[in-house]
Amino acid sequence: MMNFEHSTSRGPQFSKRIFQRAAIFEVALLLASLFVGISAADDETLKVASPWEPKSLDPIVYQLSVDVSEPLLDVDSEGKLSPMLAQSWDVSEDGRTWTFHLREGVRFHDGTPFNAEAAKLSLERTFRRSAEYSSIKAFPVESVTAPDEYTLVITTSRPFAPLAGYLTKDATEILAASSFDSNDEVVEPIGTGPFKFDSWVPKESMTGIRFDDYWGSKAKVEKVVFLNVPEEKTRESMLRAGEVDIIGTISPALAKKLAEDSDFTVYEQEEMGRVRHLLLNVANPPLDDVLVRQAISMAIDRDLICDSLLEGMDQTASAPFSSNLYWSNDNLETPSYDPEEAMALLEEAGWSDSDNDGIRDKDGEDLKLSLFTYPSRPELPSIAEALKDQLGQVGIDIEITILDDSAVREQAKGGKVDIYLVSVNALLNRDPDTWASYFTTESYYYDCMNYAPDDVADLIEKGRETMDQEARKEIYDQLQERILKDVPVVYLTYYTGISASSSDIQDYELSLIGRHHLENAYKA
């Protein structure tokens, strides 16, 4: 077992596991030729390679790679809401009026002051455009006002308990008025963060430079560069060749290999709320039969996946929230690995192997299902292969397709996706409404599940409008029980984010939601 090391930064304190041992150093000549001019030798520049493409300059559309802008609220090391640009906040008794007391003395990167009026203009744009983006379209905002220079008031048309959680999301980060053109589009993101925007090459990179007038602790390096490098093997080669300082979103297998080399440091952070799971398309036969869905869940050996593919770094999951999280329902009777019972359920559903070819059939049709996943989480394709083998042992034939996430969802719109293997954060906005919203028709993943019963929708709305936290907990406990019963989702494992750096990088951290924290990072 590997030990955790704790460190401190501008925001939360985050745990990390550090692995350093001696082994053979490898240099990738091919990558050296591909990335001519990308050198990590500059002590004042940190280069990070990750699979995530910097898709936009607008945080509503996509998370900015560089910490340019900041939201009103943040999350502490326990996953609780904490101050950021708002130092404190309170809510009226009717749950409709939220008052935020803003931090004073903060300036945007263009030199203009951050105040309630600036926050109002930025958030009004966010709410105005919210219908375009599923992550924030649930906002029932009625008005945003600035009664004085450092007080911001958001009024909702009905009680909306998740509002504070949503105000930690990238989509609600505050930008200066000079960020937008006359068409409400971002021409340059001008925020209040520790780095200010420098350049963006679509599909390739985003660069930020230190903002010396930052209200918090100043960054220790002059420049940060985030490179989009989809292939894990390429990221590894770049790190070994000294072309980048840090690589993100790596597999447990690569982490183990790098841990044996004293030239590198590996960081682990159990991401709060992220869980790998299968989305089952309940509109597609035979997945419209709950017995088949239950059989799939019981046929999967989660322990074997964790031990053999994930190097023992992750824990098995049968529900969205791990037991250490407040929103966990500890009374759930979760299914265990039981291939014999899985086969009995398939028999009960009418699926038998009539021709002894190893694949179950019914009415002349074989039990074949399409399973889609994506490569940006490098362990997912390997997990897909393990699932193919395990489900094959109970007579279910699985066809695997690897595409990027947007391409999978396009296939789902055409009904071609039976099963979608994903890694999704169920508490991305620090509120269980993140998870609950997946079971609505507005969901990013609705076409992959086609599951949004009216009574489930009623529970979701009730959870949004209930302000008392203990009462909300009871609602989400009920919702978890319903999801476990209907099985539109099969939970597999909780997720540990892993990054690696060259051994000379100091004070680098991974956050609870997998973001790179570079505010205090530097080269020794």
Short mmCIF file of C-alpha atoms in Angstrom, two decimals:
data_model
loop_
_atom_site.label_atom_id
_atom_site.label_comp_id
_atom_site.label_asym_id
_atom_site.label_seq_id
_atom_site.Cartn_x
_atom_site.Cartn_y
_atom_site.Cartn_z
CA MET A 1 0.00 0.00 0.00
CA MET A 2 1.31 3.44 -0.92
CA ASN A 3 1.23 6.36 1.51
CA PHE A 4 -0.48 9.72 1.09
CA GLU A 5 1.43 12.97 1.37
CA HIS A 6 -0.46 16.15 2.23
CA SER A 7 0.29 19.68 1.04
CA THR A 8 -1.30 23.12 1.08
CA SER A 9 -2.16 25.64 -1.68
CA ARG A 10 -4.28 28.77 -2.32
CA GLY A 11 -7.48 26.76 -2.24
CA PRO A 12 -8.23 23.41 -0.57
CA GLN A 13 -5.71 21.02 0.82
CA PHE A 14 -5.49 17.95 -1.32
CA SER A 15 -4.08 14.48 -0.70
CA LYS A 16 -1.63 12.92 -3.07
CA ARG A 17 0.22 9.66 -3.20
CA ILE A 18 3.78 9.95 -4.31
CA PHE A 19 5.69 7.11 -5.86
CA GLN A 20 9.41 7.37 -6.60
CA ARG A 21 11.74 4.45 -7.28
CA ALA A 22 14.68 3.72 -9.56
CA ALA A 23 14.36 2.12 -13.01
CA ILE A 24 15.47 2.62 -16.64
CA PHE A 25 14.96 6.02 -18.32
CA GLU A 26 13.34 5.95 -21.78
CA VAL A 27 13.47 8.64 -24.47
CA ALA A 28 10.93 8.77 -27.32
CA LEU A 29 12.75 9.93 -30.47
CA LEU A 30 9.57 9.90 -32.50
CA LEU A 31 7.87 12.31 -30.13
CA ALA A 32 10.90 14.58 -30.08
CA SER A 33 10.45 15.08 -33.82
CA LEU A 34 6.69 15.51 -33.57
CA PHE A 35 6.87 18.20 -30.91
CA VAL A 36 9.77 20.29 -32.14
CA GLY A 37 10.06 23.50 -30.15
CA ILE A 38 8.10 22.18 -27.14
CA SER A 39 10.75 22.12 -24.46
CA ALA A 40 10.23 21.93 -20.72
CA ALA A 41 13.68 23.32 -19.94
CA ASP A 42 12.45 26.85 -19.09
CA ASP A 43 12.29 27.15 -15.29
CA GLU A 44 9.67 29.91 -15.57
CA THR A 45 7.27 27.83 -17.70
CA LEU A 46 5.23 24.76 -16.74
CA LYS A 47 3.95 22.56 -19.56
CA VAL A 48 1.07 20.18 -18.92
CA ALA A 49 -0.10 17.51 -21.40
CA SER A 50 -3.60 16.10 -20.98
CA PRO A 51 -6.20 14.40 -23.19
CA TRP A 52 -8.68 17.24 -22.76
CA GLU A 53 -8.98 19.59 -25.69
CA PRO A 54 -9.27 23.35 -24.96
CA LYS A 55 -12.51 23.65 -26.91
CA SER A 56 -13.50 27.23 -26.26
CA LEU A 57 -12.59 30.53 -24.64
CA ASP A 58 -16.03 30.65 -23.03
CA PRO A 59 -16.27 28.82 -19.68
CA ILE A 60 -20.00 28.33 -20.30
CA VAL A 61 -19.11 26.15 -23.27
CA TYR A 62 -16.10 24.32 -21.85
CA GLN A 63 -13.81 24.49 -18.83
CA LEU A 64 -10.82 26.74 -19.45
CA SER A 65 -7.56 24.80 -19.21
CA VAL A 66 -5.79 27.71 -17.52
CA ASP A 67 -6.98 29.19 -14.19
CA VAL A 68 -8.01 32.50 -15.77
CA SER A 69 -11.41 33.01 -14.18
CA GLU A 70 -12.97 32.17 -10.83
CA PRO A 71 -16.49 31.50 -9.54
CA LEU A 72 -18.19 33.02 -6.53
CA LEU A 73 -17.77 29.84 -4.48
CA ASP A 74 -15.21 27.06 -4.18
CA VAL A 75 -14.95 23.66 -2.49
CA ASP A 76 -12.77 22.80 0.49
CA SER A 77 -10.81 19.62 1.21
CA GLU A 78 -13.92 17.99 2.72
CA GLY A 79 -16.00 18.79 -0.34
CA LYS A 80 -17.93 21.54 1.42
CA LEU A 81 -18.74 24.88 -0.15
CA SER A 82 -16.19 27.56 0.68
CA PRO A 83 -15.52 31.22 -0.24
CA MET A 84 -13.88 32.34 -3.46
CA LEU A 85 -14.96 35.66 -4.99
CA ALA A 86 -17.81 35.66 -2.49
CA GLN A 87 -16.55 35.71 1.09
CA SER A 88 -19.90 34.70 2.59
CA TRP A 89 -23.53 34.20 1.64
CA ASP A 90 -26.94 33.66 3.16
CA VAL A 91 -30.36 32.49 2.00
CA SER A 92 -33.82 33.83 2.85
CA GLU A 93 -36.29 31.67 4.76
CA ASP A 94 -38.37 31.06 1.64
CA GLY A 95 -35.29 29.79 -0.22
CA ARG A 96 -35.68 32.29 -3.06
CA THR A 97 -33.25 35.11 -2.22
CA TRP A 98 -29.52 34.45 -2.09
CA THR A 99 -27.26 37.25 -0.87
CA PHE A 100 -23.53 37.08 -1.59
CA HIS A 101 -21.02 39.34 0.16
CA LEU A 102 -18.16 39.81 -2.28
CA ARG A 103 -14.43 39.98 -1.75
CA GLU A 104 -13.06 43.54 -1.87
CA GLY A 105 -9.85 44.71 -3.51
CA VAL A 106 -9.98 42.24 -6.42
CA ARG A 107 -9.15 43.35 -9.96
CA PHE A 108 -9.74 41.77 -13.34
CA HIS A 109 -6.77 41.19 -15.62
CA ASP A 110 -7.65 44.33 -17.61
CA GLY A 111 -7.27 46.42 -14.47
CA THR A 112 -10.99 47.05 -13.91
CA PRO A 113 -12.39 46.38 -10.42
CA PHE A 114 -14.30 43.25 -9.53
CA ASN A 115 -17.50 44.29 -7.80
CA ALA A 116 -21.18 43.42 -7.61
CA GLU A 117 -22.03 45.16 -10.87
CA ALA A 118 -19.33 43.23 -12.75
CA ALA A 119 -20.49 39.95 -11.22
CA LYS A 120 -24.09 40.82 -12.10
CA LEU A 121 -23.29 41.43 -15.78
CA SER A 122 -21.29 38.21 -16.07
CA LEU A 123 -23.87 36.03 -14.32
CA GLU A 124 -26.78 37.58 -16.21
CA ARG A 125 -25.05 36.49 -19.41
CA THR A 126 -24.56 33.00 -17.95
CA PHE A 127 -28.22 32.69 -17.00
CA ARG A 128 -29.33 34.25 -20.29
CA ARG A 129 -27.47 31.60 -22.23
CA SER A 130 -28.21 28.75 -19.85
CA ALA A 131 -30.83 27.17 -22.09
CA GLU A 132 -28.02 26.26 -24.51
CA TYR A 133 -26.09 24.20 -21.98
CA SER A 134 -27.45 21.28 -20.00
CA SER A 135 -25.11 21.86 -17.06
CA ILE A 136 -26.82 25.10 -16.09
CA LYS A 137 -30.21 25.12 -17.80
CA ALA A 138 -31.95 24.10 -14.58
CA PHE A 139 -31.46 27.55 -13.07
CA PRO A 140 -34.85 29.17 -12.20
CA VAL A 141 -33.25 32.61 -11.86
CA GLU A 142 -35.67 35.53 -11.74
CA SER A 143 -33.25 38.40 -11.23
CA VAL A 144 -29.68 39.39 -10.36
CA THR A 145 -29.20 42.71 -8.57
CA ALA A 146 -26.32 44.70 -7.08
CA PRO A 147 -27.75 46.73 -4.18
CA ASP A 148 -24.29 48.05 -3.29
CA GLU A 149 -20.71 47.74 -4.53
CA TYR A 150 -19.95 44.44 -2.83
CA THR A 151 -23.34 42.82 -2.37
CA LEU A 152 -24.89 40.60 -5.03
CA VAL A 153 -28.44 39.26 -4.77
CA ILE A 154 -29.80 36.39 -6.86
CA THR A 155 -33.55 35.81 -6.70
CA THR A 156 -35.11 32.60 -7.99
CA SER A 157 -38.70 32.02 -9.07
CA ARG A 158 -38.94 29.08 -6.69
CA PRO A 159 -36.73 27.60 -3.96
CA PHE A 160 -33.65 26.09 -5.63
CA ALA A 161 -31.37 24.35 -3.15
CA PRO A 162 -28.56 23.45 -5.62
CA LEU A 163 -27.88 27.10 -6.56
CA ALA A 164 -24.81 27.51 -4.34
CA GLY A 165 -23.35 24.28 -5.70
CA TYR A 166 -23.87 25.41 -9.29
CA LEU A 167 -22.05 28.65 -8.48
CA THR A 168 -18.83 26.63 -8.12
CA LYS A 169 -19.03 25.46 -11.75
CA ASP A 170 -16.90 26.69 -14.63
CA ALA A 171 -20.01 27.92 -16.43
CA THR A 172 -20.62 30.50 -13.69
CA GLU A 173 -17.06 31.86 -13.48
CA ILE A 174 -16.97 35.65 -13.51
CA LEU A 175 -15.57 37.45 -16.57
CA ALA A 176 -15.02 41.19 -17.05
CA ALA A 177 -17.29 43.09 -19.42
CA SER A 178 -14.37 43.54 -21.83
CA SER A 179 -14.40 39.76 -22.42
CA PHE A 180 -17.48 39.98 -24.65
CA ASP A 181 -18.26 41.37 -28.06
CA SER A 182 -21.55 42.95 -29.18
CA ASN A 183 -22.96 39.48 -29.89
CA ASP A 184 -22.41 38.27 -26.32
CA GLU A 185 -19.51 36.04 -27.42
CA VAL A 186 -16.22 35.73 -25.56
CA VAL A 187 -13.39 37.25 -27.58
CA GLU A 188 -10.87 36.96 -24.75
CA PRO A 189 -11.51 35.55 -21.26
CA ILE A 190 -10.57 38.28 -18.78
CA GLY A 191 -10.99 37.01 -15.26
CA THR A 192 -9.58 37.39 -11.76
CA GLY A 193 -7.52 34.20 -11.54
CA PRO A 194 -3.81 33.66 -10.79
CA PHE A 195 -3.06 33.41 -14.53
CA LYS A 196 -4.29 35.67 -17.30
CA PHE A 197 -5.10 34.46 -20.78
CA ASP A 198 -2.25 34.66 -23.29
CA SER A 199 -3.10 32.49 -26.32
CA TRP A 200 -5.24 29.65 -27.61
CA VAL A 201 -4.62 27.30 -30.53
CA PRO A 202 -7.86 25.33 -31.06
CA LYS A 203 -7.41 21.57 -30.64
CA GLU A 204 -3.78 22.10 -29.56
CA SER A 205 -3.01 24.34 -26.61
CA MET A 206 -3.92 27.14 -24.23
CA THR A 207 -1.37 29.40 -22.53
CA GLY A 208 -1.60 31.65 -19.50
CA ILE A 209 0.85 34.06 -17.88
CA ARG A 210 1.15 35.04 -14.25
CA PHE A 211 -1.11 37.84 -13.05
CA ASP A 212 1.07 39.84 -10.68
CA ASP A 213 -1.86 41.79 -9.20
CA TYR A 214 -3.71 38.62 -8.17
CA TRP A 215 -5.66 39.02 -4.92
CA GLY A 216 -4.33 35.73 -3.49
CA SER A 217 -0.92 34.09 -3.46
CA LYS A 218 0.99 34.93 -6.64
CA ALA A 219 1.91 32.08 -8.98
CA LYS A 220 5.53 30.98 -8.73
CA VAL A 221 6.08 30.52 -12.47
CA GLU A 222 5.67 33.07 -15.22
CA LYS A 223 3.82 30.92 -17.74
CA VAL A 224 1.69 27.75 -17.95
CA VAL A 225 0.98 25.88 -21.17
CA PHE A 226 -1.70 23.19 -21.47
CA LEU A 227 -1.26 20.86 -24.44
CA ASN A 228 -3.97 18.63 -25.86
CA VAL A 229 -2.36 15.20 -26.27
CA PRO A 230 -5.06 12.53 -26.63
CA GLU A 231 -2.88 9.41 -26.54
CA GLU A 232 -1.56 8.30 -23.17
CA LYS A 233 1.52 6.72 -24.75
CA THR A 234 2.37 10.04 -26.39
CA ARG A 235 1.97 11.88 -23.08
CA GLU A 236 4.29 9.38 -21.42
CA SER A 237 6.91 9.77 -24.14
CA MET A 238 6.77 13.56 -23.90
CA LEU A 239 7.30 13.41 -20.14
CA ARG A 240 10.23 11.03 -20.51
CA ALA A 241 11.77 13.19 -23.24
CA GLY A 242 11.52 16.31 -21.08
CA GLU A 243 9.09 18.01 -23.49
CA VAL A 244 6.48 18.53 -20.78
CA ASP A 245 6.65 18.82 -17.01
CA ILE A 246 3.33 17.21 -16.06
CA ILE A 247 0.99 14.71 -17.68
CA GLY A 248 -2.61 14.29 -16.61
CA THR A 249 -5.32 11.62 -16.68
CA ILE A 250 -3.06 8.57 -16.75
CA SER A 251 -3.96 4.96 -16.18
CA PRO A 252 -3.08 2.99 -13.03
CA ALA A 253 -0.83 0.78 -15.16
CA LEU A 254 1.24 3.76 -16.34
CA ALA A 255 1.26 5.20 -12.83
CA LYS A 256 2.75 1.98 -11.52
CA LYS A 257 5.46 2.02 -14.20
CA LEU A 258 6.40 5.66 -13.61
CA ALA A 259 6.42 5.10 -9.86
CA GLU A 260 9.39 2.78 -10.31
CA ASP A 261 11.49 5.56 -11.84
CA SER A 262 13.10 8.11 -9.53
CA ASP A 263 12.98 10.72 -12.31
CA PHE A 264 9.21 11.02 -11.89
CA THR A 265 6.61 11.73 -9.24
CA VAL A 266 3.11 10.26 -9.41
CA TYR A 267 0.11 11.93 -7.75
CA GLU A 268 -3.20 10.33 -6.81
CA GLN A 269 -6.38 12.07 -5.76
CA GLU A 270 -9.61 10.23 -5.12
CA GLU A 271 -12.03 12.40 -7.06
CA MET A 272 -15.03 13.20 -4.95
CA GLY A 273 -18.11 11.79 -6.63
CA ARG A 274 -16.55 10.46 -9.85
CA VAL A 275 -17.65 6.94 -10.66
CA ARG A 276 -17.23 4.65 -13.64
CA HIS A 277 -20.51 3.16 -14.75
CA LEU A 278 -22.58 1.75 -17.57
CA LEU A 279 -25.50 3.69 -19.01
CA LEU A 280 -28.08 1.20 -20.29
CA ASN A 281 -30.43 2.23 -23.10
CA VAL A 282 -33.75 1.06 -21.68
CA ALA A 283 -35.50 1.92 -24.97
CA ASN A 284 -33.56 -0.78 -26.86
CA PRO A 285 -34.62 -4.43 -26.56
CA PRO A 286 -33.56 -6.51 -24.70
CA LEU A 287 -32.46 -3.78 -22.28
CA ASP A 288 -36.10 -2.72 -21.96
CA ASP A 289 -36.41 -5.80 -19.72
CA VAL A 290 -35.29 -5.08 -16.16
CA LEU A 291 -34.34 -8.74 -15.69
CA VAL A 292 -31.70 -8.41 -18.40
CA ARG A 293 -30.38 -5.21 -16.82
CA GLN A 294 -30.20 -6.88 -13.42
CA ALA A 295 -28.39 -9.84 -14.96
CA ILE A 296 -25.77 -7.55 -16.49
CA SER A 297 -25.07 -5.98 -13.10
CA MET A 298 -24.73 -9.34 -11.37
CA ALA A 299 -22.48 -10.78 -14.09
CA ILE A 300 -19.76 -8.17 -13.54
CA ASP A 301 -16.84 -8.97 -11.24
CA ARG A 302 -16.01 -5.49 -9.98
CA ASP A 303 -13.34 -6.75 -7.59
CA LEU A 304 -11.44 -8.37 -10.45
CA ILE A 305 -11.57 -5.14 -12.48
CA CYS A 306 -10.24 -3.13 -9.53
CA ASP A 307 -7.50 -5.60 -8.71
CA SER A 308 -6.33 -6.56 -12.19
CA LEU A 309 -6.93 -3.48 -14.35
CA LEU A 310 -6.83 -0.66 -11.82
CA GLU A 311 -3.85 -1.91 -9.81
CA GLY A 312 -5.86 -1.86 -6.60
CA MET A 313 -6.06 1.95 -6.68
CA ASP A 314 -9.86 2.15 -6.87
CA GLN A 315 -12.80 0.76 -4.94
CA THR A 316 -15.80 -1.12 -6.29
CA ALA A 317 -19.06 0.78 -6.67
CA SER A 318 -22.68 -0.22 -6.77
CA ALA A 319 -24.16 3.23 -6.10
CA PRO A 320 -23.32 6.78 -7.24
CA PHE A 321 -21.87 8.01 -3.95
CA SER A 322 -19.14 6.27 -1.98
CA SER A 323 -19.76 5.63 1.71
CA ASN A 324 -17.47 8.49 2.81
CA LEU A 325 -19.75 11.07 1.15
CA TYR A 326 -22.69 12.68 2.92
CA TRP A 327 -25.11 11.81 0.12
CA SER A 328 -24.39 8.08 0.26
CA ASN A 329 -27.36 5.85 1.03
CA ASP A 330 -25.85 3.28 3.38
CA ASN A 331 -29.07 1.25 3.50
CA LEU A 332 -28.96 0.16 -0.12
CA GLU A 333 -29.01 -3.58 -0.72
CA THR A 334 -26.49 -3.60 -3.50
CA PRO A 335 -26.09 -6.54 -5.90
CA SER A 336 -23.01 -8.71 -5.61
CA TYR A 337 -21.11 -10.66 -8.27
CA ASP A 338 -23.22 -13.74 -8.92
CA PRO A 339 -22.94 -15.16 -12.47
CA GLU A 340 -25.17 -18.11 -11.59
CA GLU A 341 -27.99 -15.80 -10.54
CA ALA A 342 -27.34 -13.65 -13.62
CA MET A 343 -27.85 -16.67 -15.85
CA ALA A 344 -31.01 -17.59 -13.96
CA LEU A 345 -32.39 -14.09 -14.55
CA LEU A 346 -31.62 -14.36 -18.26
CA GLU A 347 -33.41 -17.72 -18.37
CA GLU A 348 -36.39 -16.15 -16.61
CA ALA A 349 -36.39 -13.42 -19.24
CA GLY A 350 -36.56 -16.08 -21.96
CA TRP A 351 -32.93 -16.01 -23.08
CA SER A 352 -31.36 -19.45 -23.40
CA ASP A 353 -28.56 -20.95 -25.46
CA SER A 354 -30.68 -23.15 -27.72
CA ASP A 355 -27.90 -24.01 -30.17
CA ASN A 356 -25.06 -24.33 -27.62
CA ASP A 357 -22.87 -21.72 -29.33
CA GLY A 358 -22.20 -19.84 -26.10
CA ILE A 359 -24.53 -16.95 -26.97
CA ARG A 360 -28.04 -16.83 -25.59
CA ASP A 361 -30.92 -16.42 -28.01
CA LYS A 362 -34.64 -15.79 -28.00
CA ASP A 363 -37.12 -16.06 -30.87
CA GLY A 364 -34.27 -16.60 -33.30
CA GLU A 365 -32.30 -13.52 -32.15
CA ASP A 366 -28.93 -13.70 -30.42
CA LEU A 367 -28.36 -11.70 -27.25
CA LYS A 368 -25.95 -9.16 -28.74
CA LEU A 369 -25.36 -5.68 -27.37
CA SER A 370 -23.24 -2.74 -28.52
CA LEU A 371 -20.93 -1.21 -25.93
CA PHE A 372 -19.39 2.19 -26.61
CA THR A 373 -16.70 4.01 -24.66
CA TYR A 374 -14.01 6.65 -25.21
CA PRO A 375 -10.20 6.67 -24.95
CA SER A 376 -9.55 9.97 -23.12
CA ARG A 377 -9.90 8.06 -19.85
CA PRO A 378 -7.19 5.54 -20.81
CA GLU A 379 -8.40 2.70 -18.61
CA LEU A 380 -11.92 2.59 -20.10
CA PRO A 381 -11.11 0.56 -23.25
CA SER A 382 -9.42 -2.10 -21.09
CA ILE A 383 -12.40 -2.20 -18.75
CA ALA A 384 -14.65 -2.58 -21.81
CA GLU A 385 -12.66 -5.67 -22.84
CA ALA A 386 -13.01 -7.12 -19.34
CA LEU A 387 -16.77 -6.51 -19.46
CA LYS A 388 -16.99 -8.22 -22.83
CA ASP A 389 -15.31 -11.30 -21.33
CA GLN A 390 -17.40 -11.33 -18.13
CA LEU A 391 -20.73 -10.80 -19.87
CA GLY A 392 -19.72 -13.37 -22.47
CA GLN A 393 -19.43 -15.94 -19.70
CA VAL A 394 -23.17 -15.65 -19.04
CA GLY A 395 -24.04 -15.73 -22.75
CA ILE A 396 -24.20 -12.02 -23.68
CA ASP A 397 -22.26 -11.09 -26.81
CA ILE A 398 -20.73 -7.62 -26.59
CA GLU A 399 -19.46 -5.57 -29.55
CA ILE A 400 -17.09 -2.77 -28.46
CA THR A 401 -16.73 0.56 -30.25
CA ILE A 402 -14.22 3.23 -29.16
CA LEU A 403 -15.12 6.83 -30.10
CA ASP A 404 -14.79 10.22 -28.49
CA ASP A 405 -17.65 11.24 -26.21
CA SER A 406 -19.41 13.59 -28.64
CA ALA A 407 -19.33 10.94 -31.38
CA VAL A 408 -20.85 8.37 -29.02
CA ARG A 409 -23.71 10.69 -28.17
CA GLU A 410 -24.37 11.22 -31.87
CA GLN A 411 -24.62 7.45 -32.27
CA ALA A 412 -26.93 7.35 -29.25
CA LYS A 413 -29.33 9.76 -30.93
CA GLY A 414 -29.75 7.15 -33.64
CA GLY A 415 -30.42 4.41 -31.10
CA LYS A 416 -27.19 2.58 -31.93
CA VAL A 417 -25.79 2.61 -28.40
CA ASP A 418 -27.00 -0.15 -26.09
CA ILE A 419 -24.41 0.37 -23.36
CA TYR A 420 -22.18 3.37 -22.73
CA LEU A 421 -19.20 2.97 -20.41
CA VAL A 422 -18.41 6.37 -18.88
CA SER A 423 -16.51 8.02 -16.05
CA VAL A 424 -18.72 10.82 -14.73
CA ASN A 425 -18.55 12.99 -11.63
CA ALA A 426 -21.83 12.62 -9.75
CA LEU A 427 -21.02 15.66 -7.58
CA LEU A 428 -19.40 17.94 -10.13
CA ASN A 429 -21.23 20.97 -8.76
CA ARG A 430 -20.90 19.73 -5.17
CA ASP A 431 -24.58 18.94 -5.07
CA PRO A 432 -26.43 15.67 -5.78
CA ASP A 433 -28.51 17.48 -8.39
CA THR A 434 -25.56 16.84 -10.72
CA TRP A 435 -26.25 13.13 -10.51
CA ALA A 436 -30.03 13.40 -10.34
CA SER A 437 -30.15 15.59 -13.45
CA TYR A 438 -28.84 12.68 -15.56
CA PHE A 439 -32.31 11.16 -15.27
CA THR A 440 -34.10 14.03 -16.99
CA THR A 441 -34.95 14.57 -20.64
CA GLU A 442 -32.60 17.60 -20.67
CA SER A 443 -29.65 15.46 -19.65
CA TYR A 444 -26.40 15.35 -21.57
CA TYR A 445 -26.78 11.56 -21.50
CA TYR A 446 -30.51 11.16 -21.97
CA ASP A 447 -30.19 9.61 -25.44
CA CYS A 448 -27.88 6.96 -23.95
CA MET A 449 -30.44 5.85 -21.35
CA ASN A 450 -33.88 7.09 -22.43
CA TYR A 451 -34.82 6.91 -18.77
CA ALA A 452 -36.82 9.76 -17.23
CA PRO A 453 -40.00 8.40 -15.57
CA ASP A 454 -42.48 10.99 -14.31
CA ASP A 455 -42.19 9.90 -10.68
CA VAL A 456 -38.39 10.11 -10.90
CA ALA A 457 -38.73 13.61 -12.36
CA ASP A 458 -41.00 14.52 -9.45
CA LEU A 459 -38.38 13.35 -6.94
CA ILE A 460 -35.70 15.38 -8.73
CA GLU A 461 -37.80 18.54 -8.58
CA LYS A 462 -38.63 17.89 -4.95
CA GLY A 463 -34.91 17.59 -4.21
CA ARG A 464 -34.29 20.92 -5.91
CA GLU A 465 -37.01 22.77 -4.04
CA THR A 466 -36.33 21.36 -0.56
CA MET A 467 -34.00 23.69 1.34
CA ASP A 468 -33.51 21.59 4.49
CA GLN A 469 -30.46 19.41 3.95
CA GLU A 470 -31.61 16.44 6.02
CA ALA A 471 -34.92 16.39 4.16
CA ARG A 472 -33.05 16.58 0.86
CA LYS A 473 -30.89 13.65 1.97
CA GLU A 474 -34.03 11.53 2.41
CA ILE A 475 -35.19 12.46 -1.10
CA TYR A 476 -31.88 11.47 -2.71
CA ASP A 477 -31.84 8.26 -0.67
CA GLN A 478 -35.22 7.41 -2.22
CA LEU A 479 -33.94 8.31 -5.67
CA GLN A 480 -30.91 6.06 -5.28
CA GLU A 481 -33.16 3.19 -4.21
CA ARG A 482 -35.33 3.71 -7.28
CA ILE A 483 -32.34 3.79 -9.63
CA LEU A 484 -30.91 0.63 -8.07
CA LYS A 485 -34.27 -1.08 -8.56
CA ASP A 486 -34.80 0.00 -12.19
CA VAL A 487 -31.13 -0.40 -13.23
CA PRO A 488 -30.82 2.20 -15.99
CA VAL A 489 -27.24 2.47 -14.70
CA VAL A 490 -24.75 -0.15 -13.54
CA TYR A 491 -22.13 1.31 -11.21
CA LEU A 492 -18.67 -0.27 -11.45
CA THR A 493 -15.87 1.53 -9.60
CA TYR A 494 -15.10 4.83 -7.94
CA TYR A 495 -12.38 6.86 -9.61
CA THR A 496 -8.93 8.03 -8.62
CA GLY A 497 -7.41 10.82 -10.68
CA ILE A 498 -3.73 10.27 -11.45
CA SER A 499 -1.09 12.62 -12.81
CA ALA A 500 2.69 12.45 -13.05
CA SER A 501 5.47 15.00 -13.22
CA SER A 502 9.20 15.17 -13.55
CA SER A 503 10.78 14.85 -10.10
CA ASP A 504 11.91 18.48 -10.03
CA ILE A 505 8.34 19.80 -9.90
CA GLN A 506 7.39 21.04 -6.44
CA ASP A 507 4.02 21.90 -4.82
CA TYR A 508 1.89 20.62 -7.68
CA GLU A 509 -1.53 19.24 -6.71
CA LEU A 510 -4.58 17.54 -8.13
CA SER A 511 -7.93 18.81 -6.90
CA LEU A 512 -10.93 16.85 -5.65
CA ILE A 513 -12.47 17.22 -9.10
CA GLY A 514 -9.36 16.38 -11.09
CA ARG A 515 -8.13 19.87 -11.98
CA HIS A 516 -4.44 20.76 -12.04
CA HIS A 517 -3.48 23.27 -9.37
CA LEU A 518 -0.44 25.19 -10.58
CA GLU A 519 -0.66 28.30 -8.39
CA ASN A 520 2.17 27.17 -6.13
CA ALA A 521 3.94 24.76 -8.47
CA TYR A 522 7.51 25.45 -9.54
CA LYS A 523 10.72 23.75 -10.67
CA ALA A 524 13.31 23.08 -7.99
#
